[in-house]
mmCIF file of C-alpha atoms in Angstrom:
data_model
loop_
_atom_site.group_PDB
_atom_site.id
_atom_site.type_symbol
_atom_site.label_atom_id
_atom_site.label_comp_id
_atom_site.label_asym_id
_atom_site.label_seq_id
_atom_site.Cartn_x
_atom_site.Cartn_y
_atom_site.Cartn_z
ATOM 1 C CA MET Q 14 0.000 0.000 0.000
ATOM 2 C CA THR Q 15 2.757 2.418 0.942
ATOM 3 C CA VAL Q 16 4.714 1.733 -2.261
ATOM 4 C CA LEU Q 17 1.709 2.158 -4.540
ATOM 5 C CA ARG Q 18 0.595 5.332 -2.808
ATOM 6 C CA ALA Q 19 4.057 6.790 -3.432
ATOM 7 C CA LEU Q 20 3.267 6.729 -7.176
ATOM 8 C CA PRO Q 21 1.434 9.833 -8.465
ATOM 9 C CA ILE Q 22 -0.923 7.744 -10.601
ATOM 10 C CA PHE Q 23 -2.365 5.979 -7.545
ATOM 11 C CA GLU Q 24 -2.053 8.616 -4.817
ATOM 12 C CA MET Q 25 -5.652 9.813 -5.246
ATOM 13 C CA LEU Q 26 -7.154 6.348 -4.671
ATOM 14 C CA ASP Q 27 -8.627 5.435 -1.288
ATOM 15 C CA ASP Q 28 -7.601 2.249 0.510
ATOM 16 C CA GLU Q 29 -10.621 0.327 -0.752
ATOM 17 C CA CYS Q 30 -9.657 0.952 -4.385
ATOM 18 C CA LEU Q 31 -5.928 0.555 -3.802
ATOM 19 C CA TRP Q 32 -6.038 -2.715 -1.890
ATOM 20 C CA PRO Q 33 -6.919 -4.958 -4.894
ATOM 21 C CA LEU Q 34 -3.912 -3.564 -6.770
ATOM 22 C CA THR Q 35 -1.530 -4.730 -4.047
ATOM 23 C CA ARG Q 36 -2.403 -8.320 -4.951
ATOM 24 C CA VAL Q 37 -1.529 -7.973 -8.645
ATOM 25 C CA ALA Q 38 1.445 -5.582 -8.518
ATOM 26 C CA THR Q 39 5.026 -6.711 -7.942
ATOM 27 C CA LEU Q 40 8.199 -4.839 -7.066
ATOM 28 C CA ARG Q 41 11.214 -5.376 -9.308
ATOM 29 C CA HIS Q 42 14.811 -4.196 -8.926
ATOM 30 C CA ILE Q 43 16.660 -3.426 -12.161
ATOM 31 C CA PRO Q 44 20.488 -3.270 -12.104
ATOM 32 C CA ARG Q 45 22.249 -0.540 -14.027
ATOM 33 C CA HIS Q 46 22.598 -1.107 -17.811
ATOM 34 C CA THR Q 47 19.855 -3.757 -17.795
ATOM 35 C CA VAL Q 48 17.380 -3.823 -20.678
ATOM 36 C CA VAL Q 49 13.872 -3.874 -19.189
ATOM 37 C CA LEU Q 50 12.066 -4.421 -22.463
ATOM 38 C CA LYS Q 51 12.955 -4.397 -26.161
ATOM 39 C CA ALA Q 52 11.262 -2.898 -29.205
ATOM 40 C CA GLY Q 53 9.175 -5.589 -30.854
ATOM 41 C CA ASP Q 54 8.546 -7.539 -27.648
ATOM 42 C CA ARG Q 55 5.033 -8.702 -26.841
ATOM 43 C CA THR Q 56 3.183 -6.385 -24.498
ATOM 44 C CA ASP Q 57 2.438 -8.049 -21.156
ATOM 45 C CA ASN Q 58 3.083 -5.451 -18.447
ATOM 46 C CA ILE Q 59 3.064 -1.795 -17.535
ATOM 47 C CA TYR Q 60 5.867 -0.337 -15.385
ATOM 48 C CA PHE Q 61 5.874 2.454 -12.780
ATOM 49 C CA VAL Q 62 9.213 3.967 -11.760
ATOM 50 C CA LEU Q 63 9.842 4.217 -8.017
ATOM 51 C CA SER Q 64 13.515 5.184 -8.103
ATOM 52 C CA GLY Q 65 16.457 5.434 -10.473
ATOM 53 C CA ALA Q 66 16.627 6.527 -14.108
ATOM 54 C CA LEU Q 67 15.845 4.811 -17.398
ATOM 55 C CA LYS Q 68 16.023 5.827 -21.035
ATOM 56 C CA VAL Q 69 13.638 5.044 -23.865
ATOM 57 C CA GLN Q 70 15.398 4.561 -27.189
ATOM 58 C CA VAL Q 71 15.035 3.233 -30.726
ATOM 59 C CA SER Q 72 17.753 2.050 -33.103
ATOM 60 C CA ASP Q 73 18.190 0.977 -36.714
ATOM 61 C CA GLU Q 74 19.898 -2.052 -38.239
ATOM 62 C CA GLU Q 75 23.222 -0.188 -38.352
ATOM 63 C CA GLY Q 76 23.173 0.400 -34.604
ATOM 64 C CA ARG Q 77 22.399 4.122 -34.698
ATOM 65 C CA GLU Q 78 20.316 5.138 -31.689
ATOM 66 C CA VAL Q 79 17.907 7.921 -30.825
ATOM 67 C CA ILE Q 80 16.856 8.564 -27.233
ATOM 68 C CA LEU Q 81 13.161 9.428 -27.111
ATOM 69 C CA SER Q 82 12.965 10.285 -23.415
ATOM 70 C CA MET Q 83 14.508 9.885 -19.977
ATOM 71 C CA LEU Q 84 12.346 8.502 -17.175
ATOM 72 C CA GLY Q 85 12.584 9.079 -13.428
ATOM 73 C CA PRO Q 86 10.594 8.464 -10.228
ATOM 74 C CA GLY Q 87 6.838 8.787 -10.603
ATOM 75 C CA GLU Q 88 6.839 8.173 -14.358
ATOM 76 C CA LEU Q 89 5.585 5.113 -16.208
ATOM 77 C CA PHE Q 90 6.241 3.219 -19.415
ATOM 78 C CA GLY Q 91 4.636 0.442 -21.408
ATOM 79 C CA GLU Q 92 1.171 2.002 -21.265
ATOM 80 C CA MET Q 93 0.812 2.426 -25.043
ATOM 81 C CA GLY Q 94 1.181 -1.304 -25.667
ATOM 82 C CA VAL Q 95 -1.274 -2.034 -22.868
ATOM 83 C CA LEU Q 96 -3.877 0.227 -24.471
ATOM 84 C CA ASP Q 97 -3.512 -0.815 -28.128
ATOM 85 C CA ASP Q 98 -2.124 -4.374 -27.701
ATOM 86 C CA HIS Q 99 0.686 -3.706 -30.181
ATOM 87 C CA PRO Q 100 4.301 -4.867 -29.667
ATOM 88 C CA ARG Q 101 6.696 -2.583 -27.817
ATOM 89 C CA SER Q 102 7.620 0.428 -29.947
ATOM 90 C CA ALA Q 103 10.918 1.195 -28.166
ATOM 91 C CA THR Q 104 13.606 -0.286 -25.919
ATOM 92 C CA VAL Q 105 13.889 0.776 -22.265
ATOM 93 C CA LEU Q 106 17.274 0.573 -20.537
ATOM 94 C CA ALA Q 107 18.171 1.322 -16.905
ATOM 95 C CA VAL Q 108 20.714 4.153 -16.805
ATOM 96 C CA GLU Q 109 20.970 3.793 -13.025
ATOM 97 C CA SER Q 110 20.031 1.040 -10.615
ATOM 98 C CA SER Q 111 16.238 1.356 -10.499
ATOM 99 C CA ASP Q 112 13.161 0.027 -8.728
ATOM 100 C CA VAL Q 113 9.859 -0.340 -10.581
ATOM 101 C CA VAL Q 114 6.375 -1.591 -9.837
ATOM 102 C CA VAL Q 115 5.144 -4.067 -12.476
ATOM 103 C CA MET Q 116 1.508 -4.798 -13.245
ATOM 104 C CA GLY Q 117 0.017 -7.138 -15.872
ATOM 105 C CA LYS Q 118 -1.868 -5.471 -18.702
ATOM 106 C CA GLU Q 119 -5.205 -7.154 -17.981
ATOM 107 C CA ASP Q 120 -5.021 -6.170 -14.312
ATOM 108 C CA PHE Q 121 -4.196 -2.598 -15.313
ATOM 109 C CA LYS Q 122 -7.032 -2.456 -17.846
ATOM 110 C CA HIS Q 123 -9.406 -3.531 -15.069
ATOM 111 C CA CYS Q 124 -7.944 -0.776 -12.890
ATOM 112 C CA LEU Q 125 -8.687 1.787 -15.626
ATOM 113 C CA VAL Q 126 -12.318 0.658 -15.843
ATOM 114 C CA GLU Q 127 -12.800 0.755 -12.068
ATOM 115 C CA ASN Q 128 -10.947 4.039 -11.420
ATOM 116 C CA PRO Q 129 -11.707 7.027 -13.700
ATOM 117 C CA ASP Q 130 -9.018 9.122 -11.992
ATOM 118 C CA VAL Q 131 -6.351 6.642 -13.084
ATOM 119 C CA SER Q 132 -7.705 6.746 -16.653
ATOM 120 C CA LEU Q 133 -7.524 10.546 -16.572
ATOM 121 C CA PHE Q 134 -3.935 10.377 -15.333
ATOM 122 C CA ILE Q 135 -3.017 8.122 -18.272
ATOM 123 C CA MET Q 136 -4.654 10.508 -20.745
ATOM 124 C CA ARG Q 137 -2.727 13.421 -19.280
ATOM 125 C CA SER Q 138 0.485 11.398 -19.419
ATOM 126 C CA LEU Q 139 -0.026 10.544 -23.086
ATOM 127 C CA THR Q 140 -0.918 14.165 -23.875
ATOM 128 C CA LYS Q 141 2.274 15.339 -22.175
ATOM 129 C CA ARG Q 142 4.283 12.821 -24.206
ATOM 130 C CA LEU Q 143 2.654 14.014 -27.443
ATOM 131 C CA ARG Q 144 3.433 17.646 -26.623
ATOM 132 C CA LEU Q 145 7.051 16.694 -25.924
ATOM 133 C CA ALA Q 146 7.264 14.870 -29.250
ATOM 134 C CA ASP Q 147 5.866 17.958 -31.003
ATOM 135 C CA ARG Q 148 8.487 20.168 -29.337
ATOM 136 C CA ASN Q 149 11.279 17.774 -30.329
ATOM 137 C CA ILE Q 150 10.143 17.827 -33.955
ATOM 138 C CA GLU Q 151 9.936 21.610 -33.776
ATOM 139 C CA SER Q 152 13.455 21.854 -32.338
ATOM 140 C CA LEU Q 153 14.939 19.542 -34.979
ATOM 141 C CA ALA Q 154 13.340 21.570 -37.750
ATOM 142 C CA LEU Q 155 13.945 25.118 -36.519
ATOM 143 C CA LEU Q 156 16.789 25.277 -33.964
ATOM 144 C CA ASP Q 157 20.520 24.847 -34.471
ATOM 145 C CA VAL Q 158 22.508 22.457 -32.265
ATOM 146 C CA TYR Q 159 23.284 25.237 -29.781
ATOM 147 C CA GLY Q 160 19.583 25.976 -29.365
ATOM 148 C CA ARG Q 161 18.660 22.295 -29.099
ATOM 149 C CA VAL Q 162 21.225 21.718 -26.332
ATOM 150 C CA ALA Q 163 20.018 24.817 -24.456
ATOM 151 C CA ARG Q 164 16.373 23.774 -24.685
ATOM 152 C CA LEU Q 165 17.122 20.206 -23.590
ATOM 153 C CA LEU Q 166 19.072 21.349 -20.522
ATOM 154 C CA LEU Q 167 16.327 23.810 -19.570
ATOM 155 C CA GLU Q 168 13.628 21.154 -19.850
ATOM 156 C CA SER Q 169 15.720 18.613 -17.910
ATOM 157 C CA ALA Q 170 16.489 20.960 -15.006
ATOM 158 C CA GLU Q 171 14.730 21.079 -11.633
ATOM 159 C CA THR Q 172 14.437 24.082 -9.322
ATOM 160 C CA ILE Q 173 16.558 23.489 -6.212
ATOM 161 C CA GLY Q 174 17.319 26.271 -3.770
ATOM 162 C CA GLY Q 175 16.228 28.879 -6.289
ATOM 163 C CA ARG Q 176 18.557 27.543 -8.996
ATOM 164 C CA LYS Q 177 17.918 25.415 -12.073
ATOM 165 C CA VAL Q 178 19.871 22.162 -11.726
ATOM 166 C CA VAL Q 179 20.097 19.055 -13.907
ATOM 167 C CA THR Q 180 20.321 16.523 -11.086
ATOM 168 C CA HIS Q 181 20.560 13.282 -13.033
ATOM 169 C CA LYS Q 182 23.754 12.474 -14.873
ATOM 170 C CA ILE Q 183 23.394 12.952 -18.598
ATOM 171 C CA THR Q 184 26.334 12.209 -20.890
ATOM 172 C CA LYS Q 185 27.264 14.165 -24.004
ATOM 173 C CA GLN Q 186 26.588 11.030 -26.003
ATOM 174 C CA ASP Q 187 23.065 10.833 -24.581
ATOM 175 C CA ILE Q 188 22.463 14.513 -25.336
ATOM 176 C CA ALA Q 189 23.601 13.918 -28.907
ATOM 177 C CA LYS Q 190 21.179 10.996 -29.275
ATOM 178 C CA MET Q 191 18.324 13.051 -27.867
ATOM 179 C CA ILE Q 192 18.750 16.089 -30.137
ATOM 180 C CA GLY Q 193 19.945 14.447 -33.350
ATOM 181 C CA ALA Q 194 23.509 15.772 -33.378
ATOM 182 C CA SER Q 195 27.045 14.389 -33.215
ATOM 183 C CA ARG Q 196 28.803 13.895 -29.895
ATOM 184 C CA GLU Q 197 31.642 16.131 -31.135
ATOM 185 C CA MET Q 198 29.247 19.008 -31.821
ATOM 186 C CA VAL Q 199 27.562 18.610 -28.435
ATOM 187 C CA SER Q 200 30.983 18.602 -26.713
ATOM 188 C CA ARG Q 201 31.846 21.840 -28.498
ATOM 189 C CA VAL Q 202 28.600 23.488 -27.396
ATOM 190 C CA MET Q 203 29.042 22.325 -23.780
ATOM 191 C CA ARG Q 204 32.586 23.692 -23.705
ATOM 192 C CA ASP Q 205 31.321 27.004 -25.043
ATOM 193 C CA LEU Q 206 28.524 27.166 -22.441
ATOM 194 C CA THR Q 207 31.067 26.481 -19.694
ATOM 195 C CA ALA Q 208 33.531 29.059 -21.030
ATOM 196 C CA GLN Q 209 30.773 31.694 -21.073
ATOM 197 C CA GLY Q 210 29.889 30.866 -17.479
ATOM 198 C CA LEU Q 211 26.375 29.749 -18.427
ATOM 199 C CA ILE Q 212 26.757 26.311 -16.829
ATOM 200 C CA GLN Q 213 28.754 24.927 -13.904
ATOM 201 C CA GLU Q 214 29.379 21.329 -12.899
ATOM 202 C CA HIS Q 215 29.215 20.553 -9.180
ATOM 203 C CA GLU Q 216 29.251 17.087 -7.569
ATOM 204 C CA GLY Q 217 27.909 15.389 -10.679
ATOM 205 C CA GLN Q 218 25.151 17.946 -11.196
ATOM 206 C CA LEU Q 219 24.849 20.624 -13.858
ATOM 207 C CA ILE Q 220 23.866 24.120 -12.692
ATOM 208 C CA LEU Q 221 22.311 26.498 -15.227
ATOM 209 C CA VAL Q 222 23.734 29.859 -14.204
ATOM 210 C CA ASP Q 223 22.270 32.317 -16.723
ATOM 211 C CA LEU Q 224 18.669 31.285 -17.378
ATOM 212 C CA ALA Q 225 17.950 34.307 -19.573
ATOM 213 C CA ALA Q 226 20.731 33.308 -21.946
ATOM 214 C CA PHE Q 227 19.502 29.727 -22.032
ATOM 215 C CA ARG Q 228 15.981 30.839 -22.864
ATOM 216 C CA ARG Q 229 17.255 33.076 -25.668
ATOM 217 C CA HIS Q 230 19.176 30.198 -27.248
ATOM 218 C CA GLY Q 231 16.250 27.775 -26.927
ATOM 219 C CA ASP Q 232 13.471 30.229 -27.824
ATOM 220 C CA LEU Q 233 11.916 29.686 -31.250
ATOM 221 C CA ASP Q 234 10.153 33.066 -31.026
ATOM 222 C CA ALA Q 235 13.567 34.708 -31.202
ATOM 223 C CA LEU Q 236 13.968 33.287 -34.721
ATOM 224 C CA SER Q 237 10.924 35.112 -36.103
#
Protein backbone atom coordinates (compact mmCIF):
# COMPACT_ATOMS: atom_id res chain seq x y z
CA MET A 1 0.00 0.00 0.00
CA THR A 2 2.76 2.42 0.94
CA VAL A 3 4.71 1.73 -2.26
CA LEU A 4 1.71 2.16 -4.54
CA ARG A 5 0.60 5.33 -2.81
CA ALA A 6 4.06 6.79 -3.43
CA LEU A 7 3.27 6.73 -7.18
CA PRO A 8 1.43 9.83 -8.46
CA ILE A 9 -0.92 7.74 -10.60
CA PHE A 10 -2.37 5.98 -7.55
CA GLU A 11 -2.05 8.62 -4.82
CA MET A 12 -5.65 9.81 -5.25
CA LEU A 13 -7.15 6.35 -4.67
CA ASP A 14 -8.63 5.43 -1.29
CA ASP A 15 -7.60 2.25 0.51
CA GLU A 16 -10.62 0.33 -0.75
CA CYS A 17 -9.66 0.95 -4.39
CA LEU A 18 -5.93 0.56 -3.80
CA TRP A 19 -6.04 -2.71 -1.89
CA PRO A 20 -6.92 -4.96 -4.89
CA LEU A 21 -3.91 -3.56 -6.77
CA THR A 22 -1.53 -4.73 -4.05
CA ARG A 23 -2.40 -8.32 -4.95
CA VAL A 24 -1.53 -7.97 -8.64
CA ALA A 25 1.44 -5.58 -8.52
CA THR A 26 5.03 -6.71 -7.94
CA LEU A 27 8.20 -4.84 -7.07
CA ARG A 28 11.21 -5.38 -9.31
CA HIS A 29 14.81 -4.20 -8.93
CA ILE A 30 16.66 -3.43 -12.16
CA PRO A 31 20.49 -3.27 -12.10
CA ARG A 32 22.25 -0.54 -14.03
CA HIS A 33 22.60 -1.11 -17.81
CA THR A 34 19.86 -3.76 -17.80
CA VAL A 35 17.38 -3.82 -20.68
CA VAL A 36 13.87 -3.87 -19.19
CA LEU A 37 12.07 -4.42 -22.46
CA LYS A 38 12.95 -4.40 -26.16
CA ALA A 39 11.26 -2.90 -29.20
CA GLY A 40 9.17 -5.59 -30.85
CA ASP A 41 8.55 -7.54 -27.65
CA ARG A 42 5.03 -8.70 -26.84
CA THR A 43 3.18 -6.38 -24.50
CA ASP A 44 2.44 -8.05 -21.16
CA ASN A 45 3.08 -5.45 -18.45
CA ILE A 46 3.06 -1.80 -17.54
CA TYR A 47 5.87 -0.34 -15.38
CA PHE A 48 5.87 2.45 -12.78
CA VAL A 49 9.21 3.97 -11.76
CA LEU A 50 9.84 4.22 -8.02
CA SER A 51 13.51 5.18 -8.10
CA GLY A 52 16.46 5.43 -10.47
CA ALA A 53 16.63 6.53 -14.11
CA LEU A 54 15.84 4.81 -17.40
CA LYS A 55 16.02 5.83 -21.04
CA VAL A 56 13.64 5.04 -23.86
CA GLN A 57 15.40 4.56 -27.19
CA VAL A 58 15.04 3.23 -30.73
CA SER A 59 17.75 2.05 -33.10
CA ASP A 60 18.19 0.98 -36.71
CA GLU A 61 19.90 -2.05 -38.24
CA GLU A 62 23.22 -0.19 -38.35
CA GLY A 63 23.17 0.40 -34.60
CA ARG A 64 22.40 4.12 -34.70
CA GLU A 65 20.32 5.14 -31.69
CA VAL A 66 17.91 7.92 -30.82
CA ILE A 67 16.86 8.56 -27.23
CA LEU A 68 13.16 9.43 -27.11
CA SER A 69 12.97 10.29 -23.41
CA MET A 70 14.51 9.88 -19.98
CA LEU A 71 12.35 8.50 -17.17
CA GLY A 72 12.58 9.08 -13.43
CA PRO A 73 10.59 8.46 -10.23
CA GLY A 74 6.84 8.79 -10.60
CA GLU A 75 6.84 8.17 -14.36
CA LEU A 76 5.59 5.11 -16.21
CA PHE A 77 6.24 3.22 -19.42
CA GLY A 78 4.64 0.44 -21.41
CA GLU A 79 1.17 2.00 -21.27
CA MET A 80 0.81 2.43 -25.04
CA GLY A 81 1.18 -1.30 -25.67
CA VAL A 82 -1.27 -2.03 -22.87
CA LEU A 83 -3.88 0.23 -24.47
CA ASP A 84 -3.51 -0.82 -28.13
CA ASP A 85 -2.12 -4.37 -27.70
CA HIS A 86 0.69 -3.71 -30.18
CA PRO A 87 4.30 -4.87 -29.67
CA ARG A 88 6.70 -2.58 -27.82
CA SER A 89 7.62 0.43 -29.95
CA ALA A 90 10.92 1.20 -28.17
CA THR A 91 13.61 -0.29 -25.92
CA VAL A 92 13.89 0.78 -22.26
CA LEU A 93 17.27 0.57 -20.54
CA ALA A 94 18.17 1.32 -16.90
CA VAL A 95 20.71 4.15 -16.80
CA GLU A 96 20.97 3.79 -13.03
CA SER A 97 20.03 1.04 -10.61
CA SER A 98 16.24 1.36 -10.50
CA ASP A 99 13.16 0.03 -8.73
CA VAL A 100 9.86 -0.34 -10.58
CA VAL A 101 6.38 -1.59 -9.84
CA VAL A 102 5.14 -4.07 -12.48
CA MET A 103 1.51 -4.80 -13.25
CA GLY A 104 0.02 -7.14 -15.87
CA LYS A 105 -1.87 -5.47 -18.70
CA GLU A 106 -5.20 -7.15 -17.98
CA ASP A 107 -5.02 -6.17 -14.31
CA PHE A 108 -4.20 -2.60 -15.31
CA LYS A 109 -7.03 -2.46 -17.85
CA HIS A 110 -9.41 -3.53 -15.07
CA CYS A 111 -7.94 -0.78 -12.89
CA LEU A 112 -8.69 1.79 -15.63
CA VAL A 113 -12.32 0.66 -15.84
CA GLU A 114 -12.80 0.76 -12.07
CA ASN A 115 -10.95 4.04 -11.42
CA PRO A 116 -11.71 7.03 -13.70
CA ASP A 117 -9.02 9.12 -11.99
CA VAL A 118 -6.35 6.64 -13.08
CA SER A 119 -7.71 6.75 -16.65
CA LEU A 120 -7.52 10.55 -16.57
CA PHE A 121 -3.93 10.38 -15.33
CA ILE A 122 -3.02 8.12 -18.27
CA MET A 123 -4.65 10.51 -20.74
CA ARG A 124 -2.73 13.42 -19.28
CA SER A 125 0.49 11.40 -19.42
CA LEU A 126 -0.03 10.54 -23.09
CA THR A 127 -0.92 14.17 -23.88
CA LYS A 128 2.27 15.34 -22.17
CA ARG A 129 4.28 12.82 -24.21
CA LEU A 130 2.65 14.01 -27.44
CA ARG A 131 3.43 17.65 -26.62
CA LEU A 132 7.05 16.69 -25.92
CA ALA A 133 7.26 14.87 -29.25
CA ASP A 134 5.87 17.96 -31.00
CA ARG A 135 8.49 20.17 -29.34
CA ASN A 136 11.28 17.77 -30.33
CA ILE A 137 10.14 17.83 -33.95
CA GLU A 138 9.94 21.61 -33.78
CA SER A 139 13.46 21.85 -32.34
CA LEU A 140 14.94 19.54 -34.98
CA ALA A 141 13.34 21.57 -37.75
CA LEU A 142 13.95 25.12 -36.52
CA LEU A 143 16.79 25.28 -33.96
CA ASP A 144 20.52 24.85 -34.47
CA VAL A 145 22.51 22.46 -32.27
CA TYR A 146 23.28 25.24 -29.78
CA GLY A 147 19.58 25.98 -29.36
CA ARG A 148 18.66 22.29 -29.10
CA VAL A 149 21.22 21.72 -26.33
CA ALA A 150 20.02 24.82 -24.46
CA ARG A 151 16.37 23.77 -24.69
CA LEU A 152 17.12 20.21 -23.59
CA LEU A 153 19.07 21.35 -20.52
CA LEU A 154 16.33 23.81 -19.57
CA GLU A 155 13.63 21.15 -19.85
CA SER A 156 15.72 18.61 -17.91
CA ALA A 157 16.49 20.96 -15.01
CA GLU A 158 14.73 21.08 -11.63
CA THR A 159 14.44 24.08 -9.32
CA ILE A 160 16.56 23.49 -6.21
CA GLY A 161 17.32 26.27 -3.77
CA GLY A 162 16.23 28.88 -6.29
CA ARG A 163 18.56 27.54 -9.00
CA LYS A 164 17.92 25.42 -12.07
CA VAL A 165 19.87 22.16 -11.73
CA VAL A 166 20.10 19.05 -13.91
CA THR A 167 20.32 16.52 -11.09
CA HIS A 168 20.56 13.28 -13.03
CA LYS A 169 23.75 12.47 -14.87
CA ILE A 170 23.39 12.95 -18.60
CA THR A 171 26.33 12.21 -20.89
CA LYS A 172 27.26 14.17 -24.00
CA GLN A 173 26.59 11.03 -26.00
CA ASP A 174 23.06 10.83 -24.58
CA ILE A 175 22.46 14.51 -25.34
CA ALA A 176 23.60 13.92 -28.91
CA LYS A 177 21.18 11.00 -29.28
CA MET A 178 18.32 13.05 -27.87
CA ILE A 179 18.75 16.09 -30.14
CA GLY A 180 19.94 14.45 -33.35
CA ALA A 181 23.51 15.77 -33.38
CA SER A 182 27.05 14.39 -33.22
CA ARG A 183 28.80 13.89 -29.90
CA GLU A 184 31.64 16.13 -31.13
CA MET A 185 29.25 19.01 -31.82
CA VAL A 186 27.56 18.61 -28.43
CA SER A 187 30.98 18.60 -26.71
CA ARG A 188 31.85 21.84 -28.50
CA VAL A 189 28.60 23.49 -27.40
CA MET A 190 29.04 22.33 -23.78
CA ARG A 191 32.59 23.69 -23.70
CA ASP A 192 31.32 27.00 -25.04
CA LEU A 193 28.52 27.17 -22.44
CA THR A 194 31.07 26.48 -19.69
CA ALA A 195 33.53 29.06 -21.03
CA GLN A 196 30.77 31.69 -21.07
CA GLY A 197 29.89 30.87 -17.48
CA LEU A 198 26.38 29.75 -18.43
CA ILE A 199 26.76 26.31 -16.83
CA GLN A 200 28.75 24.93 -13.90
CA GLU A 201 29.38 21.33 -12.90
CA HIS A 202 29.22 20.55 -9.18
CA GLU A 203 29.25 17.09 -7.57
CA GLY A 204 27.91 15.39 -10.68
CA GLN A 205 25.15 17.95 -11.20
CA LEU A 206 24.85 20.62 -13.86
CA ILE A 207 23.87 24.12 -12.69
CA LEU A 208 22.31 26.50 -15.23
CA VAL A 209 23.73 29.86 -14.20
CA ASP A 210 22.27 32.32 -16.72
CA LEU A 211 18.67 31.29 -17.38
CA ALA A 212 17.95 34.31 -19.57
CA ALA A 213 20.73 33.31 -21.95
CA PHE A 214 19.50 29.73 -22.03
CA ARG A 215 15.98 30.84 -22.86
CA ARG A 216 17.25 33.08 -25.67
CA HIS A 217 19.18 30.20 -27.25
CA GLY A 218 16.25 27.78 -26.93
CA ASP A 219 13.47 30.23 -27.82
CA LEU A 220 11.92 29.69 -31.25
CA ASP A 221 10.15 33.07 -31.03
CA ALA A 222 13.57 34.71 -31.20
CA LEU A 223 13.97 33.29 -34.72
CA SER A 224 10.92 35.11 -36.10
